[in-house]
Short mmCIF file of C-alpha atoms and ligand atoms in Angstrom, two decimals:
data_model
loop_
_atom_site.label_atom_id
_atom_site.label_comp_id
_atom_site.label_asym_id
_atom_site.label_seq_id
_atom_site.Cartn_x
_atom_site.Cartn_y
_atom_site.Cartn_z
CA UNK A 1 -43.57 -0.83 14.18
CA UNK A 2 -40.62 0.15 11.64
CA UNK A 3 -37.42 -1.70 12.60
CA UNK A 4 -34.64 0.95 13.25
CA UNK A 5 -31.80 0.80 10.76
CA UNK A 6 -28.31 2.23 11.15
CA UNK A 7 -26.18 3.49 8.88
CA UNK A 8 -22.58 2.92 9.76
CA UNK A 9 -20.58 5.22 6.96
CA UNK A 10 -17.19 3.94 6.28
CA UNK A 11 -18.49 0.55 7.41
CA UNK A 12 -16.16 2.27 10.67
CA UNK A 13 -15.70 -0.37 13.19
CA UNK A 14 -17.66 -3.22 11.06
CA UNK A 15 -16.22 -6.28 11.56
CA UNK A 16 -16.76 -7.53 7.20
CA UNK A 17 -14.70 -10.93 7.69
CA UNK A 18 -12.74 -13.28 9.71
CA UNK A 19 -9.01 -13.14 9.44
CA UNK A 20 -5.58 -14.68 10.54
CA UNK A 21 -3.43 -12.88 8.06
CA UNK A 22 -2.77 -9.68 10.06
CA UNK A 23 -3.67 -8.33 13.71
CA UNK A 24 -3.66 -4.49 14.36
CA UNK A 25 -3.00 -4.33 18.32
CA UNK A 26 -4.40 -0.78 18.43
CA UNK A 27 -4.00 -1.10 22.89
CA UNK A 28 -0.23 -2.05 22.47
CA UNK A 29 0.98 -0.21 19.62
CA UNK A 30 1.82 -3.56 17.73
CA UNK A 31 0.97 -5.11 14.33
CA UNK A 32 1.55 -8.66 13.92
CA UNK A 33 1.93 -11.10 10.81
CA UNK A 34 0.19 -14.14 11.45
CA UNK A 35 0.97 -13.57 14.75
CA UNK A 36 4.55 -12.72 14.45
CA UNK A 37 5.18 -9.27 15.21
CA UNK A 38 6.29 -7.10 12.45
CA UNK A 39 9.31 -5.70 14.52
CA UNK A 40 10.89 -9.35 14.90
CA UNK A 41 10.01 -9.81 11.22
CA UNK A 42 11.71 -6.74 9.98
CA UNK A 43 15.09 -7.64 11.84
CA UNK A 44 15.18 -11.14 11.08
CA UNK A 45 12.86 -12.28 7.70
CA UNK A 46 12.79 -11.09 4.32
CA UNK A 47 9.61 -9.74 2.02
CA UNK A 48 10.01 -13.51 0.63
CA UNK A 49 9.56 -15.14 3.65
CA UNK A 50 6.69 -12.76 4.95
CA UNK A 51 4.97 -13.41 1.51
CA UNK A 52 5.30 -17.24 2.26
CA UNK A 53 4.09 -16.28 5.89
CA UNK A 54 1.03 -14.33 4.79
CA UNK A 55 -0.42 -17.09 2.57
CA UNK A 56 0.45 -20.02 4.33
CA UNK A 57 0.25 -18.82 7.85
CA UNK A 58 3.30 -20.20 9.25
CA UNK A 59 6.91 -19.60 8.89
CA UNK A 60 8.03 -22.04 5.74
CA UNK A 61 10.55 -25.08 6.47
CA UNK A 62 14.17 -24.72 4.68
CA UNK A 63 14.12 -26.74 1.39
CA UNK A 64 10.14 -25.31 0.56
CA UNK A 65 11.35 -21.58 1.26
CA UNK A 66 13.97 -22.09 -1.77
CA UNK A 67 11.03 -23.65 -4.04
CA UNK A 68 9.30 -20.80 -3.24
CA UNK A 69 11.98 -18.35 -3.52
CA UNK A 70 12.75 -19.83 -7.44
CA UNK A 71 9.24 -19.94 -8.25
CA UNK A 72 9.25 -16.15 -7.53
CA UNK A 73 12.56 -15.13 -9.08
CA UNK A 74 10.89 -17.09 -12.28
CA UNK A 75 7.72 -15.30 -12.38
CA UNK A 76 9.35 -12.03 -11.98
CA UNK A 77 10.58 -12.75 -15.71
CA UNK A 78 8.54 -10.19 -18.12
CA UNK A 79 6.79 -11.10 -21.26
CA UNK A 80 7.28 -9.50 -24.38
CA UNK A 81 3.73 -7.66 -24.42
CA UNK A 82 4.50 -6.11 -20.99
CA UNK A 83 7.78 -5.12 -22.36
CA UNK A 84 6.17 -3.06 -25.28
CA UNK A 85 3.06 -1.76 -23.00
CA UNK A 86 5.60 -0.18 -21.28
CA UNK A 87 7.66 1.52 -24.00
CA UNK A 88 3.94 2.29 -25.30
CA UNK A 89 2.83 4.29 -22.13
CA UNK A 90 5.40 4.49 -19.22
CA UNK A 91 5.82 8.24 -20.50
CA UNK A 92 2.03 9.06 -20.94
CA UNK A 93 0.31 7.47 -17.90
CA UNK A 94 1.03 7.61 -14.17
CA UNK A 95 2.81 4.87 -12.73
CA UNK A 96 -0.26 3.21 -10.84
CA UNK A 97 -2.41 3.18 -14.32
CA UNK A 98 0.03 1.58 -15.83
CA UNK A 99 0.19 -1.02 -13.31
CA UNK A 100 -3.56 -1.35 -13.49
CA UNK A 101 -3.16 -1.83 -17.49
CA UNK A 102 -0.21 -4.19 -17.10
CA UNK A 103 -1.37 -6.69 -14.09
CA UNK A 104 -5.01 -6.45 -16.18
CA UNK A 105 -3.25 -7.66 -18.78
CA UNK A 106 -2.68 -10.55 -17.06
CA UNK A 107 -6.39 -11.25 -15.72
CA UNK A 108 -7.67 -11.45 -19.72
CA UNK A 109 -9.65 -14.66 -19.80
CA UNK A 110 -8.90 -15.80 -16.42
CA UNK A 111 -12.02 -17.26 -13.73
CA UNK A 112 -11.27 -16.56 -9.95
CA UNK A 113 -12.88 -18.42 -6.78
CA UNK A 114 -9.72 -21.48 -6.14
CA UNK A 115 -8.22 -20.66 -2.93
CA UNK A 116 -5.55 -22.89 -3.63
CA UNK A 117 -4.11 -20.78 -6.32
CA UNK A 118 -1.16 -19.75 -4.80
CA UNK A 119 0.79 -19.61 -7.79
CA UNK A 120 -1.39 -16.48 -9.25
CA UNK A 121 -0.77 -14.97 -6.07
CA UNK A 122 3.39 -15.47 -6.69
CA UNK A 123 3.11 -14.55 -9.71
CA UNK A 124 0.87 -11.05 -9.36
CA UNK A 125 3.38 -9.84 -6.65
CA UNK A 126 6.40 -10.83 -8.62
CA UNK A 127 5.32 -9.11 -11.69
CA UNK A 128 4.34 -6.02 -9.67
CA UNK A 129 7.42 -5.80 -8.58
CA UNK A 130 9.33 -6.14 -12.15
CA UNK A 131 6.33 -4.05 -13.74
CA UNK A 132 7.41 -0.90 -11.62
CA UNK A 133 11.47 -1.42 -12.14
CA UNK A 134 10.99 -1.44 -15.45
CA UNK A 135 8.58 1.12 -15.64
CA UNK A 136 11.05 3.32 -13.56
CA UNK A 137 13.99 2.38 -15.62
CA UNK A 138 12.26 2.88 -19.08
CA UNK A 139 11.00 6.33 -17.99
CA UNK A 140 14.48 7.22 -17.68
CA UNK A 141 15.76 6.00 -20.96
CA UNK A 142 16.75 2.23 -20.03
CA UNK A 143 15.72 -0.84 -21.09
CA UNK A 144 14.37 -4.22 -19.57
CA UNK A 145 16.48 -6.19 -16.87
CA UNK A 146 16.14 -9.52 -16.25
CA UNK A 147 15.73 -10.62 -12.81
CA UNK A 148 18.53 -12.66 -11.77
CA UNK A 149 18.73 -15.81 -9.83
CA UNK A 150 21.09 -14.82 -7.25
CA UNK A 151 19.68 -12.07 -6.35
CA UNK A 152 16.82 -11.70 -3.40
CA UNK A 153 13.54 -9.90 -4.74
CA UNK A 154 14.54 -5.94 -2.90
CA UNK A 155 17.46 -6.55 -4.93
CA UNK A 156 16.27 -7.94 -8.31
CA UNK A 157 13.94 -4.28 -7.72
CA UNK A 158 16.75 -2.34 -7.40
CA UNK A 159 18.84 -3.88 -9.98
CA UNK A 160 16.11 -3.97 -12.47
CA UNK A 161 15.48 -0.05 -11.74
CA UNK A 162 19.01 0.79 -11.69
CA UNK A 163 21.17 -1.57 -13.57
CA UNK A 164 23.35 -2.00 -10.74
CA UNK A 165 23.62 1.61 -9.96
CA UNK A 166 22.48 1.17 -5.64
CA UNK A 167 24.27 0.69 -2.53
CA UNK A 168 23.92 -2.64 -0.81
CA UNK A 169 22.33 -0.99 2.44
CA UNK A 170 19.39 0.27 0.04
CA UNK A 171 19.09 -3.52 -0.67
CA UNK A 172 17.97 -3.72 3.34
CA UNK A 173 16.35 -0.52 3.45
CA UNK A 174 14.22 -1.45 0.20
CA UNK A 175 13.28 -5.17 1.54
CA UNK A 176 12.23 -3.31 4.98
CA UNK A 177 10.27 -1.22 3.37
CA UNK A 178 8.31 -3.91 1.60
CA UNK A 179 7.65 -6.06 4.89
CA UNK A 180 6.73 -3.01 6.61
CA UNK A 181 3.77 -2.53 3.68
CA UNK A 182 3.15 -5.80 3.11
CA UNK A 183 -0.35 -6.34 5.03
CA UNK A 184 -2.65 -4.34 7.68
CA UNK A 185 -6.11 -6.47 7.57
CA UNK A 186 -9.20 -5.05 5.77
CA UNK A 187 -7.58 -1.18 4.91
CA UNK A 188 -10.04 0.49 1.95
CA UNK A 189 -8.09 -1.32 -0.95
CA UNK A 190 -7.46 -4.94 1.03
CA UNK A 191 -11.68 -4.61 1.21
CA UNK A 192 -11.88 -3.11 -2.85
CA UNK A 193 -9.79 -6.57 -3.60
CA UNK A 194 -12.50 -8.52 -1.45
CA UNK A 195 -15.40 -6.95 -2.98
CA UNK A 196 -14.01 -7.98 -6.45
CA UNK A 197 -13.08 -11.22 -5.45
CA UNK A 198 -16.22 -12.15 -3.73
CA UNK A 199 -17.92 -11.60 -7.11
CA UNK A 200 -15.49 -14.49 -8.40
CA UNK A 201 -13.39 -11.80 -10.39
CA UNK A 202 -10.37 -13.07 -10.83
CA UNK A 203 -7.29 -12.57 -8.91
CA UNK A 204 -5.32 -10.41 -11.06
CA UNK A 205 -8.47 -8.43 -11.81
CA UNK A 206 -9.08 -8.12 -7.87
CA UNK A 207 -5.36 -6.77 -7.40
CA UNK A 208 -6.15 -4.23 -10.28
CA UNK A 209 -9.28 -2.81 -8.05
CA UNK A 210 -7.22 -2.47 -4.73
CA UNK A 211 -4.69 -0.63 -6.89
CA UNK A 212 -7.01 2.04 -7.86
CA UNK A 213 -8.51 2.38 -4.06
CA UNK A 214 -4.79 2.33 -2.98
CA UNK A 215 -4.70 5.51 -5.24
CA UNK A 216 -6.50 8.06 -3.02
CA UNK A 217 -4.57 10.61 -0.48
CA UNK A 218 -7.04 9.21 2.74
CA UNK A 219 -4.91 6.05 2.11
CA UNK A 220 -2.08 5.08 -0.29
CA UNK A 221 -1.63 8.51 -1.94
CA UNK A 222 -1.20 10.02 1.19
CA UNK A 223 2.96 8.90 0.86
CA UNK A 224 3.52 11.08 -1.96
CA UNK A 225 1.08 14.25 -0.82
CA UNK A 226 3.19 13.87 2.43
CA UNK A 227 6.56 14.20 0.79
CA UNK A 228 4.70 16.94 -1.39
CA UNK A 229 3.85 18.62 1.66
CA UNK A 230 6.92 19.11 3.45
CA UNK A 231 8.76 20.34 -0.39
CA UNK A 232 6.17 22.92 -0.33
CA UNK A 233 6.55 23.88 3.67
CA UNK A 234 10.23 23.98 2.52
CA UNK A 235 11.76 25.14 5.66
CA UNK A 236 10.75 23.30 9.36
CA UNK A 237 11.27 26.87 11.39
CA UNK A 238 7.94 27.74 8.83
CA UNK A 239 6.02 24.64 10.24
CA UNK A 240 4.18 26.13 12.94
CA UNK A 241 2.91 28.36 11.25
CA UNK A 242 1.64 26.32 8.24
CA UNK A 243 0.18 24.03 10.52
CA UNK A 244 -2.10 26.63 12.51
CA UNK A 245 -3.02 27.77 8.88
CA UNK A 246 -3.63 24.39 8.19
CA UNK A 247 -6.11 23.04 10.90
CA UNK A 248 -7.69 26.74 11.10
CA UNK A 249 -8.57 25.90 6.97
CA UNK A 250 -9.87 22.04 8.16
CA UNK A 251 -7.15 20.72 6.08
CA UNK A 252 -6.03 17.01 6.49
CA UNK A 253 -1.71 17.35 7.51
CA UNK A 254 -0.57 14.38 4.98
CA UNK A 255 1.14 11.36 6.76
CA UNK A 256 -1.07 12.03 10.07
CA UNK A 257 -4.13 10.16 11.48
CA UNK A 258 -5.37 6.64 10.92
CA UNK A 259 -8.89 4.97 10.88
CA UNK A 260 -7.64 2.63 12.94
CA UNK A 261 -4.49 3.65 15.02
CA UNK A 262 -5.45 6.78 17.60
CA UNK A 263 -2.03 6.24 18.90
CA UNK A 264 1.47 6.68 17.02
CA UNK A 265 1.56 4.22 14.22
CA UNK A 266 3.95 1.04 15.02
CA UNK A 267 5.18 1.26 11.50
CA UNK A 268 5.69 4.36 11.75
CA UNK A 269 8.23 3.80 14.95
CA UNK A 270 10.16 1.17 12.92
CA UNK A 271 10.63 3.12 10.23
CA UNK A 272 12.03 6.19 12.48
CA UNK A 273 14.44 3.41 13.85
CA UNK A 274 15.44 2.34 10.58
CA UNK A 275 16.12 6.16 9.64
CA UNK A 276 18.08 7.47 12.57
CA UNK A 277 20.60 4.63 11.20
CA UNK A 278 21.20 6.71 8.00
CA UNK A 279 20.43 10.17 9.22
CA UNK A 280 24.81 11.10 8.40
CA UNK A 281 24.48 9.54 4.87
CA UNK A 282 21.03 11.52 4.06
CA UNK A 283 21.85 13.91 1.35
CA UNK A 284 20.87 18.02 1.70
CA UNK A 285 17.06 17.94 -0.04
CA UNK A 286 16.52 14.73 2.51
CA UNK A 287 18.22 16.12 5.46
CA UNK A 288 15.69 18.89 4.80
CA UNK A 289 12.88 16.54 4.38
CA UNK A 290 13.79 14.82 7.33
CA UNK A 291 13.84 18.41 9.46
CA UNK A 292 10.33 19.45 8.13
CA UNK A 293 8.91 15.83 8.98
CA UNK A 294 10.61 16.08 12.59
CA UNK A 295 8.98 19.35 13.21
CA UNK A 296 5.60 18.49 11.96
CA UNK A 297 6.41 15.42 14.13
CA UNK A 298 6.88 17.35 17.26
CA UNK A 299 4.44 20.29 16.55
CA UNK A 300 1.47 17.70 15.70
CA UNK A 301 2.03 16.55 19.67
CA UNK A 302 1.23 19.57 20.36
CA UNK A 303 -1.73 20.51 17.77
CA UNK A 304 -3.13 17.15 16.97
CA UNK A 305 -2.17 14.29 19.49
CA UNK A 306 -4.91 15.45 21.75
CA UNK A 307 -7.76 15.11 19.38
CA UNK A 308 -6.29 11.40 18.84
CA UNK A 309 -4.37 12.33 15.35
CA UNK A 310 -0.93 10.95 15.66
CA UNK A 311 2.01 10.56 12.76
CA UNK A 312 1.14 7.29 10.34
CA UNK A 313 3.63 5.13 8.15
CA UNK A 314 3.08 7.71 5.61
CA UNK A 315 5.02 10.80 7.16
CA UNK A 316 8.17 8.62 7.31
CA UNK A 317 8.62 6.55 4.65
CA UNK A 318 9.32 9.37 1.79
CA UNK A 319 12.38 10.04 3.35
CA UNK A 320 13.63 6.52 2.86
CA UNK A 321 11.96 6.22 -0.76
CA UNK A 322 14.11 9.26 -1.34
CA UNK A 323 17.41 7.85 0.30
CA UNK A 324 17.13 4.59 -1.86
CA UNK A 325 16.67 6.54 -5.26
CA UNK A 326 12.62 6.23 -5.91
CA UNK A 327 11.27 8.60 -8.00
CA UNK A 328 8.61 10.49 -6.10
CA UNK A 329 5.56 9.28 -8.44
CA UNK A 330 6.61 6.09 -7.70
CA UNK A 331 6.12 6.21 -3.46
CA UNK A 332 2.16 4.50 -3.57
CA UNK A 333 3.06 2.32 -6.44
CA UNK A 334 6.00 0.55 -4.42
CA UNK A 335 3.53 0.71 -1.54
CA UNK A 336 0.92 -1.37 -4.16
CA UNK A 337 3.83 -3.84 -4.75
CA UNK A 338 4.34 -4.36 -1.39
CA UNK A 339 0.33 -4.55 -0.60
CA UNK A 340 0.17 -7.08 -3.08
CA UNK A 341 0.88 -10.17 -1.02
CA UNK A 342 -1.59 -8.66 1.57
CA UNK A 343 -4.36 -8.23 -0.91
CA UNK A 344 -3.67 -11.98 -2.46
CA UNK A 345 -3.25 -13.54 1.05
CA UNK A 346 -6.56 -12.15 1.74
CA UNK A 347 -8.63 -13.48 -1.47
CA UNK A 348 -7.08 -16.69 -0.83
CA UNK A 349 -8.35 -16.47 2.39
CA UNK A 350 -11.80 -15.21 1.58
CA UNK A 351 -12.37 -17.78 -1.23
CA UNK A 352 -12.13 -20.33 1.15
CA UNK A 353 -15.34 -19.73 2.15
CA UNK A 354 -16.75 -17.31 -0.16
CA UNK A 355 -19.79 -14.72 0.50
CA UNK A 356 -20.57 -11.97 -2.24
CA UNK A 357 -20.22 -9.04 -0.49
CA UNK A 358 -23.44 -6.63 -1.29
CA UNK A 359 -24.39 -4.45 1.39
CA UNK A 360 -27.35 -2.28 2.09
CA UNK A 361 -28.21 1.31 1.78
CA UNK A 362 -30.93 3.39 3.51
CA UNK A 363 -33.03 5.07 1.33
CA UNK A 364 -34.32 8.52 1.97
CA UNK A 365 -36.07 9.76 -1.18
CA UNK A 366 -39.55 10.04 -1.57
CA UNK A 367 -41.52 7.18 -3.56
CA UNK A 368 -43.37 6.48 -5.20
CA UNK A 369 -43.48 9.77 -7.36
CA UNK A 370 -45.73 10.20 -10.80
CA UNK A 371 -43.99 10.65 -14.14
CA UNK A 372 -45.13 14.03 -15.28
CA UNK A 373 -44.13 14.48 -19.92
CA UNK A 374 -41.87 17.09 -20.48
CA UNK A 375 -44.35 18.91 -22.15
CA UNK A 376 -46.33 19.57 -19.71
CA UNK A 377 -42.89 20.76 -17.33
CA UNK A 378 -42.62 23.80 -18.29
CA UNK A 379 -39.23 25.85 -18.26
CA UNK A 380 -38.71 26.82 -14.91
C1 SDX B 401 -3.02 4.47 5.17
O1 SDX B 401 -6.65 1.46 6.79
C2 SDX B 401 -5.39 1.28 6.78
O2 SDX B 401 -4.85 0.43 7.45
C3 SDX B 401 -4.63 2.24 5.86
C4 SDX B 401 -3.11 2.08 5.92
C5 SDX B 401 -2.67 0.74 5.38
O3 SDX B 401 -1.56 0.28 5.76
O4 SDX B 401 -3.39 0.18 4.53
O5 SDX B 401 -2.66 2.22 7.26
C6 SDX B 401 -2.41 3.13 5.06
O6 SDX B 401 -3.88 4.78 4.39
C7 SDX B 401 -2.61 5.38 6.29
C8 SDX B 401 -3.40 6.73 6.29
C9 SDX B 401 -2.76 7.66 5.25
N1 SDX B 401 -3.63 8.85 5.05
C10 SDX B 401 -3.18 10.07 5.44
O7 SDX B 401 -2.14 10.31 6.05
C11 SDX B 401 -4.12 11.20 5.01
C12 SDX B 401 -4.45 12.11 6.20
N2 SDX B 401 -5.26 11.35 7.14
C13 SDX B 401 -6.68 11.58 7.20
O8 SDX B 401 -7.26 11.80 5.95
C14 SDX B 401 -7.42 10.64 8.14
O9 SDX B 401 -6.70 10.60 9.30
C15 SDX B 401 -7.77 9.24 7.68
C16 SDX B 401 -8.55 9.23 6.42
C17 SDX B 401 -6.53 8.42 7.54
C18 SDX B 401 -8.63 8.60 8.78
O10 SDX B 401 -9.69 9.42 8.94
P1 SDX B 401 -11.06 8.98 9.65
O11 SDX B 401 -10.88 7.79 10.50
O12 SDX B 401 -12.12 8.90 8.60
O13 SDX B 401 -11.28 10.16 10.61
P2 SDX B 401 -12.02 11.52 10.25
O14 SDX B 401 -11.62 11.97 8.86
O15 SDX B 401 -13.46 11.32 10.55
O16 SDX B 401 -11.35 12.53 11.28
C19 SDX B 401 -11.88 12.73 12.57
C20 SDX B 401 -11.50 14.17 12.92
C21 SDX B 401 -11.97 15.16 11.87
O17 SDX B 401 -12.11 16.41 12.51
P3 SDX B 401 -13.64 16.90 12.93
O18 SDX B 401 -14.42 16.96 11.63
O19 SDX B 401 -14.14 15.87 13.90
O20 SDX B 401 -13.41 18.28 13.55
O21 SDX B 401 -10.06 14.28 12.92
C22 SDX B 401 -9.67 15.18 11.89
C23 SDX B 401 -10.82 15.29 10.92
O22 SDX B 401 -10.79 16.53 10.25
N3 SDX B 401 -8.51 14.60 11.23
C24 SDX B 401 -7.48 15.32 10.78
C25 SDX B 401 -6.60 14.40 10.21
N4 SDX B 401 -7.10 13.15 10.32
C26 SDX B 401 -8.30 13.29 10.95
N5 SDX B 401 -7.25 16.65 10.81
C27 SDX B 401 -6.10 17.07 10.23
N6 SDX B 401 -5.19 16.23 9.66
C28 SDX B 401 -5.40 14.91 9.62
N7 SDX B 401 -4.51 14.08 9.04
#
């Protein structure tokens, strides 16, 4: 008797690992770092500390944080040949490709597998972070930065973006942002990093792979086709109306819906709280922004919340990229800066006890079939 095989598409609801870097509590509306819940660590830690957190699973002790805060503040330094990639292409490539070509760089000639590599790890999301200041600042006629010493590493991004040109609350905003991306277990480019990894790829060349799945609008893209979306709805009394037109047209609404969440996304409630702090310093195209995303907000209760389709990180956090200054082609590549220390956490992790990942597939042609010579095919 033929053993019954299923095909689970998406791997959806396939448990592919076992993990203490991030928990999803989809029953309480709650995602937690290493156990410590993301709303405690947005109020009180920093994206330094959560990186620390997300590696070494525990909160780090005083004089070990500052190590750990010099040793990224050093690798954020930029070497010459990233310097002159960037001048070469920041103005002919998007900004994720040329974070693939830049942090690929960095993989030449390297062998993965040593879960104790945490400097790699340091250095990847430190240089992610540089890579995209400077290839902001470049794009807009500047030149390289240095990170400096003093400064924490939101600020060293803004600084290196804007030569000093930000307000200090964008320094909170931006360093919220980044803890709020930072990790959410095994999302479609957390598992492309695995799969590379598990091959023994190396780290940097793992990081490079979970950029490009990153890419898509099902998952990282969807920040910048969200902001996209409410410029081209343009005006939140025409939202109704577009959305109807939307879901009548089985279109995906941008920023809405989640794999994993069928209930408002946490993230998605701290970021809300961090905007209704700013909400009199927003300027006009934001404040517009902000109107369009509240109405899709409030009309997707009524449209999509009963088919289990709520509002996701992605419908918020434009309006903040915006308020801060980033350039909208920029939006999924700051979200791949902050994913970076999720993605590295997890190949640590995984190369601690390593499995190639290889799955199966079904197959459902026929076999085995006779090779018939094309000349005796004939033309139709
Ligand atoms: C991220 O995995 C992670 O953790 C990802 C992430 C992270 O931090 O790493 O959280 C980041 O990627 C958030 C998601 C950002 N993507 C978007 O906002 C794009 C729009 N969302 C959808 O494409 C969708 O909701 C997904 C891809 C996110 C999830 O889709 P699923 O789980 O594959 O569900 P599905 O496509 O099978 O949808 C089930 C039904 C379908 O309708 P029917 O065919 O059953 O009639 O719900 C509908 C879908 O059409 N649906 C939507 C919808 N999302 C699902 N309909 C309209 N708009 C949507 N956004």
């Amino acid at each position: 008797m033929t053993e019954h095989k299923t095909v689970l598409k998406g791997l959806e609801g396939v448990y592919v690992t076992e993990s203490g870097v991030s928990l999803i509590d989809t029953e309480n509306g709650a995602l937690y770092y290493a156990g410590y819940d993301l709303r405690e660590l947005v109020e009180h830690s920093s994206f330094e500390e959560v990186m620390f957190l997300l590696i070494h699973k525990r909160l780090p002790l005083r004089q070990e944080f500052s190590e750990f805060r010099e040793l990224i503040r050093r690798s954020m330094e930029l070497e010459p040949i990233h310097i002159e990639a960037i001048h070469r292409y920041a103005r002919i490539v998007d900004v994720l490709t040329l974070l693939v070509i830049l942090i690929s760089l960095k993989g030449t000639g390297r062998q993965g597998g040593d879960p104790r590599d945490v400097n790699s790890a340091v250095d990847i999301v430190a240089k992610m972070g540089s890579f995209l200041s400077t290839i902001v600042r470049i794009k807009e006629g500047g030149d390289y930065v240095p990170p400096r010493s003093d400064f924490s590493y939101a600020e060293n991004l803004l600084n290196m973006m804007n030569g000093g040109n930000y307000e200090d609350e964008h320094v909170e905003i931006l360093d919220d942002l980044l803890i709020i991306h930072a990790d959410h277990g095994i999302s479609a480019s957390t598992f492309a990093a695995l799969v590379a990894a598990s091959t023994l790829s190396d780290m940097y060349s793992s990081v490079a792979a979970a950029i490009l799945a990153l890419k898509g609008p099902l998952h990282g893209g969807a920040s910048e086709a969200s902001y996209e979306q409410a410029l081209n709805i343009g005006d939140p009394a025409k939202v109704p109306a577009w959305l109807e037109a939307t879901l009548s047209q089985k279109k995906k609404v941008m920023g809405f819906g989640h794999r994993v969440y069928k209930i408002y996304d946490p993230r998605a409630v701290v970021l809300k709280e961090i905007i209704a702090k700013y909400l009199d310093r927003m300027d006009g195209k934001v404040r517009l922004v902000y109107e369009i995303t509240k109405a899709l907000e409030d009309y997707g209760q009524k449209y999509l919340a009963p088919r289990g389709i709520f509002p996701n990180l992605d419908l918020w956090t434009p309006i903040l990229y915006r308020m801060i200054g980033l350039p909208s082609d920029t939006f999924t590549a700051l979200f791949a800066v902050s994913r970076s220390a999720g993605w590295t956490a997890h190949i640590l992790e995984y190369w601690r006890d390593n499995r190639l990942i290889r799955p199966l597939h079904l197959y459902v042609g026929e076999y085995p079939r006779k090779y018939i010579p094309m000349e005796l095919r004939g033309d139709s």
